[in-house]
Tab-separated table of C-alpha atoms in Angstrom:
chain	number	residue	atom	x	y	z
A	1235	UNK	CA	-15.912	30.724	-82.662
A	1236	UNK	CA	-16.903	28.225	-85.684
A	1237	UNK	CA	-13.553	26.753	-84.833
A	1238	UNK	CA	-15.696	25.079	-82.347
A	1239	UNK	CA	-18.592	23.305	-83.554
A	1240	UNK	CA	-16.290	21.576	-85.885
A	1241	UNK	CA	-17.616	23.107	-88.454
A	1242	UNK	CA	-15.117	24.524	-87.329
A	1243	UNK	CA	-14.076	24.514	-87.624
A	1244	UNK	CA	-14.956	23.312	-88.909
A	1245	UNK	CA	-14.482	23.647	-88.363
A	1246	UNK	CA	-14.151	22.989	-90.081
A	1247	UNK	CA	-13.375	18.979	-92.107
A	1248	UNK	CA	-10.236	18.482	-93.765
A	1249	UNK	CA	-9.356	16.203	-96.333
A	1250	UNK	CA	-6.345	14.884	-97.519
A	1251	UNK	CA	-5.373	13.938	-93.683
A	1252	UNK	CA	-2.645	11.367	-94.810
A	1253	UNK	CA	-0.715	14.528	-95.973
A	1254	UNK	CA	-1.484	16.910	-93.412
A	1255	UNK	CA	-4.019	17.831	-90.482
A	1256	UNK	CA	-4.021	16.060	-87.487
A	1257	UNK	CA	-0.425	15.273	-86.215
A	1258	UNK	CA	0.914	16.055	-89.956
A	1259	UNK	CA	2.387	18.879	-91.054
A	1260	UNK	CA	2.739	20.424	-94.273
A	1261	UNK	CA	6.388	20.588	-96.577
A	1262	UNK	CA	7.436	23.894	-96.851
A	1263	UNK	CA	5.271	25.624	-99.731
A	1264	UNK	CA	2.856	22.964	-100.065
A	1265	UNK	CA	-0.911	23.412	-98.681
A	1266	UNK	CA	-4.377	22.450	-98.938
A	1267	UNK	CA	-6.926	25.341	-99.281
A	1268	UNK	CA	-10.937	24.611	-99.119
A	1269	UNK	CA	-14.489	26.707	-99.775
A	1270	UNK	CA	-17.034	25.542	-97.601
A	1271	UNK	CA	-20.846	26.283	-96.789
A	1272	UNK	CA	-21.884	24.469	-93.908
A	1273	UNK	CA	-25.530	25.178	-92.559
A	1274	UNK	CA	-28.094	23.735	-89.908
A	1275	UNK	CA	-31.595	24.629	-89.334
A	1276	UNK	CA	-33.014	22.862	-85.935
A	1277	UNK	CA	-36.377	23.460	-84.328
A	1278	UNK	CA	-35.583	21.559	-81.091
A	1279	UNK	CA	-32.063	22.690	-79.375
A	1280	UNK	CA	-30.536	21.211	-75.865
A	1281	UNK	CA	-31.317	23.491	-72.829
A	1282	UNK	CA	-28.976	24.575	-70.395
A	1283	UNK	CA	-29.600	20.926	-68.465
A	1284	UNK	CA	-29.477	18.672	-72.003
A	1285	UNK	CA	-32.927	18.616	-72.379
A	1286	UNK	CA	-34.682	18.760	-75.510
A	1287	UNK	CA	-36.867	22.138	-76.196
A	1288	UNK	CA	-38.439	24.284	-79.092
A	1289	UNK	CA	-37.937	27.551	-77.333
A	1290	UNK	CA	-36.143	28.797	-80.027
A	1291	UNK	CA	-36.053	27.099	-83.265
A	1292	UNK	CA	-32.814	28.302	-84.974
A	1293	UNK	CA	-30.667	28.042	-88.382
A	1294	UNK	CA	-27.067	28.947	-88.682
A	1295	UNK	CA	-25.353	29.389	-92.118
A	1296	UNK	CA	-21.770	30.209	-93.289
A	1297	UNK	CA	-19.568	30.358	-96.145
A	1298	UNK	CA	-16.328	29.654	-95.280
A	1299	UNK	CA	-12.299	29.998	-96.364
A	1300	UNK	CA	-10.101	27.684	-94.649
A	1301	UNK	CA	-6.305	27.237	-96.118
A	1302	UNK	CA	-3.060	25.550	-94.502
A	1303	UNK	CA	0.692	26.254	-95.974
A	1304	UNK	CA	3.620	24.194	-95.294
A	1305	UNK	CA	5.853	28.049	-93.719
A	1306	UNK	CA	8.831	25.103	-93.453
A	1307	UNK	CA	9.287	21.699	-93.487
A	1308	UNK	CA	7.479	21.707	-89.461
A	1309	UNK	CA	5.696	24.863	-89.598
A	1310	UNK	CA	2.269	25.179	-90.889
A	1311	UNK	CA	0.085	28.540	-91.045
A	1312	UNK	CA	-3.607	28.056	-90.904
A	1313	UNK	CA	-6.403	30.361	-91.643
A	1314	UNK	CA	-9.578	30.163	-91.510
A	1315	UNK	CA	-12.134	32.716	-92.767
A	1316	UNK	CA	-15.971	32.871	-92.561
A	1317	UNK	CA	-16.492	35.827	-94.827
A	1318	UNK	CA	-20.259	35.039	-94.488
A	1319	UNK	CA	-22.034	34.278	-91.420
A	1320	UNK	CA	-26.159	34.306	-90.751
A	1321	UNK	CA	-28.086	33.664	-87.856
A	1322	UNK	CA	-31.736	32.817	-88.039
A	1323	UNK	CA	-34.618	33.079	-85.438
A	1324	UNK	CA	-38.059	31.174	-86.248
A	1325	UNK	CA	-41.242	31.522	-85.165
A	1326	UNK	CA	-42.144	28.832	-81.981
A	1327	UNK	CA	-44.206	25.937	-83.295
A	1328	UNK	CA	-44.462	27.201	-87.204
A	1329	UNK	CA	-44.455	24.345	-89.525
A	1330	UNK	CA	-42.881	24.470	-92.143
A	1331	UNK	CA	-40.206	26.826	-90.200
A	1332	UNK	CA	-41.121	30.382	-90.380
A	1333	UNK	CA	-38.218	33.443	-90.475
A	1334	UNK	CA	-38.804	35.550	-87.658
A	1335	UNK	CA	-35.520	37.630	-87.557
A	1336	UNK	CA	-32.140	36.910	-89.149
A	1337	UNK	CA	-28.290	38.563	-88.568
A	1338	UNK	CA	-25.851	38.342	-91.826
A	1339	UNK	CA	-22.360	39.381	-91.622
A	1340	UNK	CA	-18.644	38.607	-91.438
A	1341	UNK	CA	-17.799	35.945	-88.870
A	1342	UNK	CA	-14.939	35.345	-85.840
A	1343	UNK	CA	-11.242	34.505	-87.918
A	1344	UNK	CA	-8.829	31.696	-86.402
A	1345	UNK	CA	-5.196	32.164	-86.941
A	1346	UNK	CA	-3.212	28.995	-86.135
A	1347	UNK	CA	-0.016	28.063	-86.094
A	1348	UNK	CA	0.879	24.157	-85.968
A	1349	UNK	CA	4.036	22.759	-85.266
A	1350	UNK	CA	5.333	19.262	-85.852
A	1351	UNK	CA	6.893	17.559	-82.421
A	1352	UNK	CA	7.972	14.726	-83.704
A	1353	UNK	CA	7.705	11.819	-86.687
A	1354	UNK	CA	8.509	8.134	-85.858
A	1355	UNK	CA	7.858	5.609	-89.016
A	1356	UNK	CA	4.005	6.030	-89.174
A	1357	UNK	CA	3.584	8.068	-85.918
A	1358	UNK	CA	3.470	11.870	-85.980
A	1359	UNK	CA	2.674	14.345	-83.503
A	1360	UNK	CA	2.021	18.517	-83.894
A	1361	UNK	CA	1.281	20.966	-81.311
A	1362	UNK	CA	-1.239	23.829	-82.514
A	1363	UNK	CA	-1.959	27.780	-81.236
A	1364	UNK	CA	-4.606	28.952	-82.252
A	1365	UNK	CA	-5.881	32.850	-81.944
A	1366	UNK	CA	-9.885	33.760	-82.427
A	1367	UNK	CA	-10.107	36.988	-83.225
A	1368	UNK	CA	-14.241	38.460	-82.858
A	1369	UNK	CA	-14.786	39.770	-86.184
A	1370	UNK	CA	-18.365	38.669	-85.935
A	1371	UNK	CA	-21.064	41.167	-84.085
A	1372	UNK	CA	-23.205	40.076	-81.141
A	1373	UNK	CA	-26.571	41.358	-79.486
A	1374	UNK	CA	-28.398	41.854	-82.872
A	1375	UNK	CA	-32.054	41.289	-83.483
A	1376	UNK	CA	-35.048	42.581	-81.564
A	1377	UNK	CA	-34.140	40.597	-77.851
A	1378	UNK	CA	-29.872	40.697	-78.862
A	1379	UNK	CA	-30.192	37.070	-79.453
A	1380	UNK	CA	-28.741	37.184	-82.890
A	1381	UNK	CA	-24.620	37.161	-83.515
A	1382	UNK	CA	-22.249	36.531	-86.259
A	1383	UNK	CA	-19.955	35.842	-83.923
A	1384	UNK	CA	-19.314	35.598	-80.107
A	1385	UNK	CA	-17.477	38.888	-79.263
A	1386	UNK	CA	-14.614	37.980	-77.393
A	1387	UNK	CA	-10.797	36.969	-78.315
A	1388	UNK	CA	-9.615	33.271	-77.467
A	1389	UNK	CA	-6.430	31.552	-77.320
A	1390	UNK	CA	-6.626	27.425	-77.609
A	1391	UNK	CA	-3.789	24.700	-77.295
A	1392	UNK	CA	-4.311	21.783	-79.063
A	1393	UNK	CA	-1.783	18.517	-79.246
A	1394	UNK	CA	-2.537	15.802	-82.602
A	1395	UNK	CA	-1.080	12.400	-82.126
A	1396	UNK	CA	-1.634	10.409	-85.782
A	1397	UNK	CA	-0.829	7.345	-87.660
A	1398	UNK	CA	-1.338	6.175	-90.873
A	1399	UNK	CA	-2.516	2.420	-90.989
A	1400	UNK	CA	-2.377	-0.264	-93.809
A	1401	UNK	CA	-4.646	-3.228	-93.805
A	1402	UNK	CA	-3.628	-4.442	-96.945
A	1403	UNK	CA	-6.681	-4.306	-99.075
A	1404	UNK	CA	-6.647	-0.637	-97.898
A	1405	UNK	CA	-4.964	2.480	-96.649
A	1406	UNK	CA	-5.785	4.589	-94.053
A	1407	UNK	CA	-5.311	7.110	-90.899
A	1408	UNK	CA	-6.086	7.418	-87.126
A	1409	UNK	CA	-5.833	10.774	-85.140
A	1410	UNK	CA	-6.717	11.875	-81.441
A	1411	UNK	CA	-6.643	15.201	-80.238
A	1412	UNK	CA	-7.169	17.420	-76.689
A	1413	UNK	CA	-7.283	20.716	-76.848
A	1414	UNK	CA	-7.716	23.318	-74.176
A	1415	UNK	CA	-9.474	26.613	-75.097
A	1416	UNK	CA	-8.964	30.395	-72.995
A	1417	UNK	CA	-11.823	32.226	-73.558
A	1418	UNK	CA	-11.891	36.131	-72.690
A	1419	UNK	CA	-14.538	38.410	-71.525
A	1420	UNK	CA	-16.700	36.574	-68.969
A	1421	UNK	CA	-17.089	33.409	-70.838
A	1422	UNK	CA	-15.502	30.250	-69.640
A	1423	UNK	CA	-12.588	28.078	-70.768
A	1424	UNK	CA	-13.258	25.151	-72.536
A	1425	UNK	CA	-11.741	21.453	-72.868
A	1426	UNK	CA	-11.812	19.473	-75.761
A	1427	UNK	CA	-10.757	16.043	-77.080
A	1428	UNK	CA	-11.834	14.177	-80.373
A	1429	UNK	CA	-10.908	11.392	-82.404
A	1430	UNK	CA	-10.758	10.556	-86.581
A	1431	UNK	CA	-10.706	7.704	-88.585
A	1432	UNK	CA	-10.248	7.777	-92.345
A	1433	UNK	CA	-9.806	5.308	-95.481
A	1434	UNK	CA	-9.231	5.887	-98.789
A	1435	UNK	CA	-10.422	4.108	-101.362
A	1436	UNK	CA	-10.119	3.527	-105.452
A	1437	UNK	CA	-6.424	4.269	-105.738
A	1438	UNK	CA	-6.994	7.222	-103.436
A	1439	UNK	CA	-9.651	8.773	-105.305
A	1440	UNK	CA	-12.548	8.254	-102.765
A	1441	UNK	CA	-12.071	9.232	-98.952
A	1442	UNK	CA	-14.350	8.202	-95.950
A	1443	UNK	CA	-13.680	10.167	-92.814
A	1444	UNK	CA	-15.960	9.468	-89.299
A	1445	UNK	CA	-14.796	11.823	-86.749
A	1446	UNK	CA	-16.213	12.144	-82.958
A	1447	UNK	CA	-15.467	15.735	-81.386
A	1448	UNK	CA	-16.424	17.090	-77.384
A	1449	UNK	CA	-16.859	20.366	-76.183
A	1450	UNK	CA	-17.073	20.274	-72.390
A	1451	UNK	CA	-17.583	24.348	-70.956
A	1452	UNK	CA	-15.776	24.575	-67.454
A	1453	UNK	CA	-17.881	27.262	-65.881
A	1454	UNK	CA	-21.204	26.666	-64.109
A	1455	UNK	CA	-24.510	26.162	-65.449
A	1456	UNK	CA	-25.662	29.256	-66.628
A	1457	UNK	CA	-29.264	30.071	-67.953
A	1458	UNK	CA	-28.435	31.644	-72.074
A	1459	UNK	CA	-29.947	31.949	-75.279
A	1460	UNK	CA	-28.877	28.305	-76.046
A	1461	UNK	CA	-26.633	29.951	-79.496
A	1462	UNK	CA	-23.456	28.320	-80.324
A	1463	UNK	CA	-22.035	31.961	-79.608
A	1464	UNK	CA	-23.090	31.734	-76.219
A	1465	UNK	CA	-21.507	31.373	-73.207
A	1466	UNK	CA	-21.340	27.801	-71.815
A	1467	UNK	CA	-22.545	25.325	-74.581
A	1468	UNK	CA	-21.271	21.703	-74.614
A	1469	UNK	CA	-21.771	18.954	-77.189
A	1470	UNK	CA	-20.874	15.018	-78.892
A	1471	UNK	CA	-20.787	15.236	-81.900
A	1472	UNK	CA	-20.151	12.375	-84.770
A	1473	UNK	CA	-19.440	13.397	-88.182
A	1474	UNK	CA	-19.370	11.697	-91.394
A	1475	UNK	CA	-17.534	12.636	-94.349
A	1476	UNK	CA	-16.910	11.919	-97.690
A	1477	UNK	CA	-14.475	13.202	-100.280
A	1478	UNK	CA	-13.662	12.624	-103.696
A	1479	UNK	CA	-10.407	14.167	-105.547
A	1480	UNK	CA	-11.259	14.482	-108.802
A	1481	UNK	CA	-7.704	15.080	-110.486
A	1482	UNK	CA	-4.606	14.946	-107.783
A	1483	UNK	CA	-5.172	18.411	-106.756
A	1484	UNK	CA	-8.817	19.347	-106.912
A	1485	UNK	CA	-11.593	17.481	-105.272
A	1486	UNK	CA	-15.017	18.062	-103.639
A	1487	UNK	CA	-16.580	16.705	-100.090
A	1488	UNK	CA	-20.206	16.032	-98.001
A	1489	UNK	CA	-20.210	16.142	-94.411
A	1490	UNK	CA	-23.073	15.370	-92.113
A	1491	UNK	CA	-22.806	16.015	-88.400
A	1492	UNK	CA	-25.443	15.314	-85.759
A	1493	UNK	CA	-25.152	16.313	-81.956
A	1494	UNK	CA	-25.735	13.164	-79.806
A	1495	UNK	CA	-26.044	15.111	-76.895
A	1496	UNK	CA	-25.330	18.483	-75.425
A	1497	UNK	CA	-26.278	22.114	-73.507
A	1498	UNK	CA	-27.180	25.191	-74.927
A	1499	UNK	CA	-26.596	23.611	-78.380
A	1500	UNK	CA	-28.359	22.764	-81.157
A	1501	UNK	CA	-30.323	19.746	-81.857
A	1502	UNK	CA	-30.725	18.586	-85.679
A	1503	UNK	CA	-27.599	17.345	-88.170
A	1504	UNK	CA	-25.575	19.926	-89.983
A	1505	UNK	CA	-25.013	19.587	-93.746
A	1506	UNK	CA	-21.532	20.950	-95.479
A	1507	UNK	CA	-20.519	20.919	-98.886
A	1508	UNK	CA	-17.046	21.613	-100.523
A	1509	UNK	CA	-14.432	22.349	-102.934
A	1510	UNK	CA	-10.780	21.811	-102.217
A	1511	UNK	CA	-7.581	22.001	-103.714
A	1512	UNK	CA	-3.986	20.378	-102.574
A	1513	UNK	CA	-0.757	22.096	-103.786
């Protein structure tokens, strides 16, 4: 699912975070609802042992949907949508990158519900279930090594512990998160954990996120195509992000995210741009 490179959900990045996301949750009615296209073309990609390799130079692209709404005061519906979602094969050793084969189509859908455990002063917590459901199609392209999605249905549990923080000359937010991700099918579960840090700055106008996410696959090592809709694939990665609301409800964000290690993942940054809007 996209849920999990964090594009994905987002990933997958949310802004606004002293409102809602991470251990926040949204007021009944209220939301945040964002249009993303997040893409990452890579010639080198991790193998199966974390070793770097061109044996497949690769691009992934996707337009995205995500929304949140507040269903009561602790009760928050997520959604997110990748309406368009292309895989890219290039030839070995072309430079510039060559198209060899490419797979467009609708991508896997999360459904999540989050609910808020508790809210002390500055501390909050929310517990989140998440459903992927495999819109997207796998085995496509000449070898089946192209997907819009990963073909099987998921369930993940995820606790967010947050707090906002005030250092005087500015205000801000921490989050941590571990998740803990059934996969169906023959493809193994997954555990995940991450961490966020965010300021905002110029009377709230201009927000800085730097997030750190994990994937770690608990099923053997397992010779595959090395996709991120393959079975198996771990990763670090550290993401930057920037956001600026332009009035109080619209705004736009950048997010760069590079893979500091992994397995059967790609190698080079991802890029994401963005439109959102807070109710």
């Amino acid at each position: 699912m996209k849920l999990r490179i964090i594009w994905l959900v987002v990933l997958l990045g949310l802004l606004g975070h002293a409102q809602a996301g991470g251990g926040w949750v949204y007021k009944q009615g209220k939301g945040y609802f964002k249009l993303t296209h997040w893409w990452a073309v890579s010639p080198l990609n991790y193998d199966v042992t974390g070793e770097l390799t061109n044996q497949m130079p690769v691009g992934y692209f996707n337009s995205s949907f995500y929304g949140e709404l507040g269903l009561s005061d602790r009760l928050t519906g997520i959604l997110y949508v990748p309406f368009f979602s292309r895989m890219t094969n290039y030839r070995v050793n072309s430079d510039p990158l060559e198209p060899r084969e490419m797979a467009t189509g609708f991508g896997d859908v999360d459904i999540s519900f989050k609910y808020g455990l508790f809210s002390y002063e500055s501390f909050v917590g929310a517990a989140t279930l998440t459903l992927g459901v495999p819109f997207g199609r796998t085995g496509l392209g000449m070898n089946e090594s192209l997907a819009t999605g990963d073909g099987e249905m998921n369930v993940m549990f995820r606790v967010d512990a947050s707090s906002t923080l005030n250092l005087g000359f500015v205000l801000g937010w921490a989050s941590a998160y571990t998740a803990y991700n059934a996969r169906s099918l023959t493809f193994s579960d997954e555990f995940r954990f991450g961490a966020e840090l965010g300021f905002k700055f110029w009377k709230d106008r201009i927000l800085a996120i730097g997030r750190l996410d994990r994937v770690d696959a608990l099923g053997p090592l397992e010779s595959n195509t090395g996709s991120i809709f393959s079975n198996n694939f771990e990763f670090l990665n550290l993401t930057g992000e920037i956001g600026v609301n332009v009035t109080k409800k619209l705004g736009l964000a950048v997010t760069y995210t590079k893979a500091v290690s992994g397995r059967s993942f790609y190698e080079s940054p991802s890029f994401a741009v963005g439109a959102y809007l807070n109710l």
